[in-house]
Short mmCIF file of C-alpha atoms in Angstrom, two decimals:
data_model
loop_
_atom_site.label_atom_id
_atom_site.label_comp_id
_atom_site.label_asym_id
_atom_site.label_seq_id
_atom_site.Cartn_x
_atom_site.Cartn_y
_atom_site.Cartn_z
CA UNK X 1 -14.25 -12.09 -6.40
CA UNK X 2 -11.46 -9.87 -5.14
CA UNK X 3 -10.77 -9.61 -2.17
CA UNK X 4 -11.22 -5.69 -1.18
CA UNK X 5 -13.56 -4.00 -4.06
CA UNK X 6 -13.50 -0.41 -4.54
CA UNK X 7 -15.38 1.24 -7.27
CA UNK X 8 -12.64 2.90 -9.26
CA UNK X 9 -14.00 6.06 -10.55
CA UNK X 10 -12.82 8.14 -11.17
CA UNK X 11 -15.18 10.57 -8.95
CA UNK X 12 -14.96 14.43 -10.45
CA UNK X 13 -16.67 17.06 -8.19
CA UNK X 14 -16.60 20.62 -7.73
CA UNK X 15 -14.96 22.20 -4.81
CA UNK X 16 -16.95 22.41 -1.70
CA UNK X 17 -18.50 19.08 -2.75
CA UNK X 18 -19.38 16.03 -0.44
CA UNK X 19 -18.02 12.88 -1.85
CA UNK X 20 -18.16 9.10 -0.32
CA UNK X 21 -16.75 6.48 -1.09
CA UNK X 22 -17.07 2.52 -0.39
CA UNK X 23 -15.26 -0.44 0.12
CA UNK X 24 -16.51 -3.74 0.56
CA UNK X 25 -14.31 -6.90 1.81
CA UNK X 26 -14.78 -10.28 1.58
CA UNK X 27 -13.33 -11.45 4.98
CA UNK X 28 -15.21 -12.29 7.86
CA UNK X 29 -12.30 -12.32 10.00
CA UNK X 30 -10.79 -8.47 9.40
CA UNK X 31 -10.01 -7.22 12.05
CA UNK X 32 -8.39 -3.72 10.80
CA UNK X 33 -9.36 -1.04 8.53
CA UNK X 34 -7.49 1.74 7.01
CA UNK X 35 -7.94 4.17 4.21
CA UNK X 36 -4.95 5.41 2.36
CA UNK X 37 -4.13 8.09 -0.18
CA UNK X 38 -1.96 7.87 -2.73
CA UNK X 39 -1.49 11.22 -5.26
CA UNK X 40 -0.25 10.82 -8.99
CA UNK X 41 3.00 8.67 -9.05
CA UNK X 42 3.51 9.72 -5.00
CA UNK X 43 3.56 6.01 -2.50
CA UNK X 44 0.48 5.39 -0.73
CA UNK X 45 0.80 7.46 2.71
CA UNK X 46 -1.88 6.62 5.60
CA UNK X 47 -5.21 9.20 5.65
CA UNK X 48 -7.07 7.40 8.53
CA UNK X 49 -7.70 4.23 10.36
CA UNK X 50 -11.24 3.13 10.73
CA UNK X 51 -12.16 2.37 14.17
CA UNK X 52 -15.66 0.01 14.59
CA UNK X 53 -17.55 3.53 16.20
CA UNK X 54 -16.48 5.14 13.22
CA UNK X 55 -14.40 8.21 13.14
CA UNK X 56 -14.06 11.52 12.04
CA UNK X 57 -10.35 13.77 11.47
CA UNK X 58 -11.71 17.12 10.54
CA UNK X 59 -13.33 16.98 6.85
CA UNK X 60 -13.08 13.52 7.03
CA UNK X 61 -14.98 10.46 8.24
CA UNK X 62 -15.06 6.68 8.18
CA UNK X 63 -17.56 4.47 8.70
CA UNK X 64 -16.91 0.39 9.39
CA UNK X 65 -20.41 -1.54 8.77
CA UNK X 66 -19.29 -5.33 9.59
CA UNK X 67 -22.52 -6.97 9.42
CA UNK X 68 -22.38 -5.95 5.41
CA UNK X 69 -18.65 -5.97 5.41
CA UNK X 70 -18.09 -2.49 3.82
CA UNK X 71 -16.27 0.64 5.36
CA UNK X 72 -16.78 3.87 3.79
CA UNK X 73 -15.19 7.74 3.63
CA UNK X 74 -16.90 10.62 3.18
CA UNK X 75 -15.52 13.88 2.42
CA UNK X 76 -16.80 17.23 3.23
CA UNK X 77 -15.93 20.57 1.48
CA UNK X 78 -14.06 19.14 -1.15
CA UNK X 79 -10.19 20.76 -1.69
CA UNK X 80 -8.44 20.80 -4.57
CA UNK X 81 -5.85 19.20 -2.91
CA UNK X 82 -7.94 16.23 -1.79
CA UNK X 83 -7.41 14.78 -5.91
CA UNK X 84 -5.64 11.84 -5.39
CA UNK X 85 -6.69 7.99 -5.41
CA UNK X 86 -7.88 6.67 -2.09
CA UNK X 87 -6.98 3.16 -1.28
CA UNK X 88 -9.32 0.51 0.95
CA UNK X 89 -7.10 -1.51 2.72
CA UNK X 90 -8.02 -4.36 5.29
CA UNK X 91 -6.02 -6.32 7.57
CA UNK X 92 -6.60 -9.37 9.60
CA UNK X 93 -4.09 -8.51 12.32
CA UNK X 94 -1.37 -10.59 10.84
CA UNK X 95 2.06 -9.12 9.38
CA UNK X 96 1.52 -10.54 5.86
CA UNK X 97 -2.43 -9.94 5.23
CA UNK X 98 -2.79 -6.83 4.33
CA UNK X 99 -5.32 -6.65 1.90
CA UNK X 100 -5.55 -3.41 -0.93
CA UNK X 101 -7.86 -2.53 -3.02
CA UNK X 102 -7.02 -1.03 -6.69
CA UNK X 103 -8.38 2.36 -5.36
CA UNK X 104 -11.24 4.89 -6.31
CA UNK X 105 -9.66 8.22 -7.89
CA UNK X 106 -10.86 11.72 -7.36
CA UNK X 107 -10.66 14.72 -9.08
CA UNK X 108 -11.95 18.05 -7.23
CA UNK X 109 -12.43 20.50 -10.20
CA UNK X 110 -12.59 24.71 -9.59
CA UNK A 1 8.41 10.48 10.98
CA UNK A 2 9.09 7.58 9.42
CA UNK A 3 11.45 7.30 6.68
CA UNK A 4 10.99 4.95 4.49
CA UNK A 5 14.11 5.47 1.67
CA UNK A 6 14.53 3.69 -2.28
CA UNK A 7 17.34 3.33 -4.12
CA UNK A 8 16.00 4.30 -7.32
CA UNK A 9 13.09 5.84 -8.35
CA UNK A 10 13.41 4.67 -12.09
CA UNK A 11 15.01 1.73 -13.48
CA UNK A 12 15.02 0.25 -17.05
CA UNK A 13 16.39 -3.28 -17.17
CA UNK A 14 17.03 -5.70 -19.99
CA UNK A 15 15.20 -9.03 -19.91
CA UNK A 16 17.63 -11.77 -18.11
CA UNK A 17 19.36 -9.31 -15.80
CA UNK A 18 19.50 -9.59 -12.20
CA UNK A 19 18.09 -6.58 -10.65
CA UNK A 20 18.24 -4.96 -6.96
CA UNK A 21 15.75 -2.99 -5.32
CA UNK A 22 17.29 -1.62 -2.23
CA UNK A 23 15.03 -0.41 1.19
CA UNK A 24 15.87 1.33 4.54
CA UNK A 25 13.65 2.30 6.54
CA UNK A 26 15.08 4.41 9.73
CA UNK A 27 12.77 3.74 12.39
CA UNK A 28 13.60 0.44 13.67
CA UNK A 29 10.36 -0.83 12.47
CA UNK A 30 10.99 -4.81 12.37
CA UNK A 31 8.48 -5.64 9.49
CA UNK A 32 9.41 -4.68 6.24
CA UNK A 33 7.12 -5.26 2.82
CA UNK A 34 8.04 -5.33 -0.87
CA UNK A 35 4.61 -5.07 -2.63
CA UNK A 36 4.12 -4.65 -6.63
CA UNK A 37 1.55 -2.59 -8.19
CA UNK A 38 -0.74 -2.49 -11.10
CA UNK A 39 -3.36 -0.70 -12.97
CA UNK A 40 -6.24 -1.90 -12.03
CA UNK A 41 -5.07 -4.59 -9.33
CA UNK A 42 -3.80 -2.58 -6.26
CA UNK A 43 -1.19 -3.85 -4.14
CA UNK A 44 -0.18 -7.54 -3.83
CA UNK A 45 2.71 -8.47 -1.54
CA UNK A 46 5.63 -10.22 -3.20
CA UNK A 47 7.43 -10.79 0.39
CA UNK A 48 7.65 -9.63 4.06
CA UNK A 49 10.19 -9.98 6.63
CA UNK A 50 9.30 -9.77 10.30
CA UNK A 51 13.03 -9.80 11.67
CA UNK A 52 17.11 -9.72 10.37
CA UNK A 53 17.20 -12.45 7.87
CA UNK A 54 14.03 -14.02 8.54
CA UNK A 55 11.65 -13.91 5.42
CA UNK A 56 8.24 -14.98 4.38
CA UNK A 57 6.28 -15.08 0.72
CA UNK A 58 3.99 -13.29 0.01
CA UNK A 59 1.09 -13.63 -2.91
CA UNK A 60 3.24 -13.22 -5.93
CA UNK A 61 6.36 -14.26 -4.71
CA UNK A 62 7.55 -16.30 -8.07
CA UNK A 63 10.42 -14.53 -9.83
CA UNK A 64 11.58 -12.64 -7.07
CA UNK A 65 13.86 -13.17 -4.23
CA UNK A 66 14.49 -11.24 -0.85
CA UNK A 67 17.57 -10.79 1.65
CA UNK A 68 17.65 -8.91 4.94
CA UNK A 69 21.01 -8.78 6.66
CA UNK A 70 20.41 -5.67 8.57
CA UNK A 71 17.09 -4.32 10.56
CA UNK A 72 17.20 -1.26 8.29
CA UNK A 73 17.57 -2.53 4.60
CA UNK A 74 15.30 -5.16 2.79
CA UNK A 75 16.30 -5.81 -0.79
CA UNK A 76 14.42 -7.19 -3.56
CA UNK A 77 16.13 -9.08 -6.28
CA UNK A 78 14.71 -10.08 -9.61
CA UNK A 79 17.02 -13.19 -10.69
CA UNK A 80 16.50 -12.62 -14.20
CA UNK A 81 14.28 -9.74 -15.20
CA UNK A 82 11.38 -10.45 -17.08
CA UNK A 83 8.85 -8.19 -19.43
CA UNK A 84 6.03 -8.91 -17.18
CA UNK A 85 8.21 -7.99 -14.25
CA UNK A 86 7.89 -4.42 -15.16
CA UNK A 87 6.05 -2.69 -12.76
CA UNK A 88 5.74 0.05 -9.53
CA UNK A 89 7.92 -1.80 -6.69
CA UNK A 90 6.90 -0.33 -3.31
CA UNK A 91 8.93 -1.18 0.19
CA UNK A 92 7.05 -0.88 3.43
CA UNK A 93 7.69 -1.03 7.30
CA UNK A 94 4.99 -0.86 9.64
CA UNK A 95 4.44 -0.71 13.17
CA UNK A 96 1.22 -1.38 15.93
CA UNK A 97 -0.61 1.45 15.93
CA UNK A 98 -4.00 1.50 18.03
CA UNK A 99 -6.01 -0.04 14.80
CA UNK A 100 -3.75 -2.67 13.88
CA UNK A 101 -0.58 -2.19 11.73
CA UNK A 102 0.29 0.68 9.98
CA UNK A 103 2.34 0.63 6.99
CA UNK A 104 4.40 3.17 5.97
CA UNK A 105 5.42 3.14 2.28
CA UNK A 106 9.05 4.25 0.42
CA UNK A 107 8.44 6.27 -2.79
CA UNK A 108 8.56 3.52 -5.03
CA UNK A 109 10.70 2.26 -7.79
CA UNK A 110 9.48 2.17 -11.37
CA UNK A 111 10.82 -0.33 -13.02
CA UNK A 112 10.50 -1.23 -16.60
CA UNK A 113 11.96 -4.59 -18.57
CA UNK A 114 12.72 -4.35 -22.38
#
């Protein structure tokens, strides 16, 4: 079993669209939560950390569920410019354990 | 913002050749990542270093070597490229941000072995 699973898509949706996606970790012991986005051949840049209340950063939210071990984003009025693949990643607060998943594409169609 | 520079964005190497993948990063950030990734497996972590010339393996860490003389610049050598060595090389710093750390990635190398 991997480590960080992420259903990999790809997701295609129609602007304005709500679209969530899940993560699930295998880790008892996380202890941080991010989701990243990476776009077509681009690095992986940081969209949001995920904070145990959950959070929100306009259109977007994410959700940490650690009894079931899962975090989750939604997103709300899709953009074109939100395509890209969206990376799980979770860390147990040491330098060298960050953990990725392989990602869960999108594509927001006109 | 952070800065996180590569020395190539392409590379084509012939098997056997020794290969360097060069990193700065200018924001004094003391932990620096080389990570390798595939279709299908996400990110794995070849090595990290958490200070000048101190290193660590990672998962993957076979095949490869690392130096860091300088805070700014972690390389990445491949002692003698291989086929299945061809790949997306990425170089991260990070620093402590309120969730835990934050990594902050260069635009990546794509390397490819004949």
């Amino acid at each position: 079993r991997k480590e960080v699973e992420q259903d990999p898509g790809p997701f295609n949706v129609p602007e304005g669209a709500t679209v969530a996606f899940n993560c699930t970790y295998s880790n008892s012991a996380s202890q941080s939560f991010f989701w990243y986005r990476q776009d077509c051949r681009k690095e992986p840049k940081l969209l949001m950390s995920v904070y145990s209340s959950g959070n929100e950063d306009g259109r977007f939210t994410a959700q940490l569920n650690r009894a079931s071990q899962y975090i989750s984003l939604l997103i709300r009025d899709s953009k074109l410019s939100d395509s890209a693949t969206y990376l799980c990643v979770v860390n147990g607060n040491n330098n060298n354990d960050m953990r990725f998943g392989a990602g869960t594409r999108l594509t927001v169609k006109p | 913002d952070v800065k996180v520079t590569q020395s190539s964005r392409y590379l084509v190497k012939r098997t056997g050749e020794k290969v360097f993948l060069e990193c700065v990063q200018d924001m004094d950030h003391e932990n620096m990542f080389w990570y390798r990734q595939d279709p299908g497996l996400g990110l794995r972590l070849i090595y990290f270093s958490y200070d000048v010339k101190m290193k660590e393996k990672g998962d993957i860490p076979e095949g490869y070597s690392v130096s860091r003389e300088k805070k700014e610049r972690f390389s990445l050598i491949l002692e003698s490229a291989s086929t299945n060595q061809t790949s997306m090389y990425l170089c991260a710093s990070s620093l402590i941000g309120l969730a835990g750390f934050e990594q902050y990635f260069g635009p990546g190398t794509r390397l490819t072995v004949t």
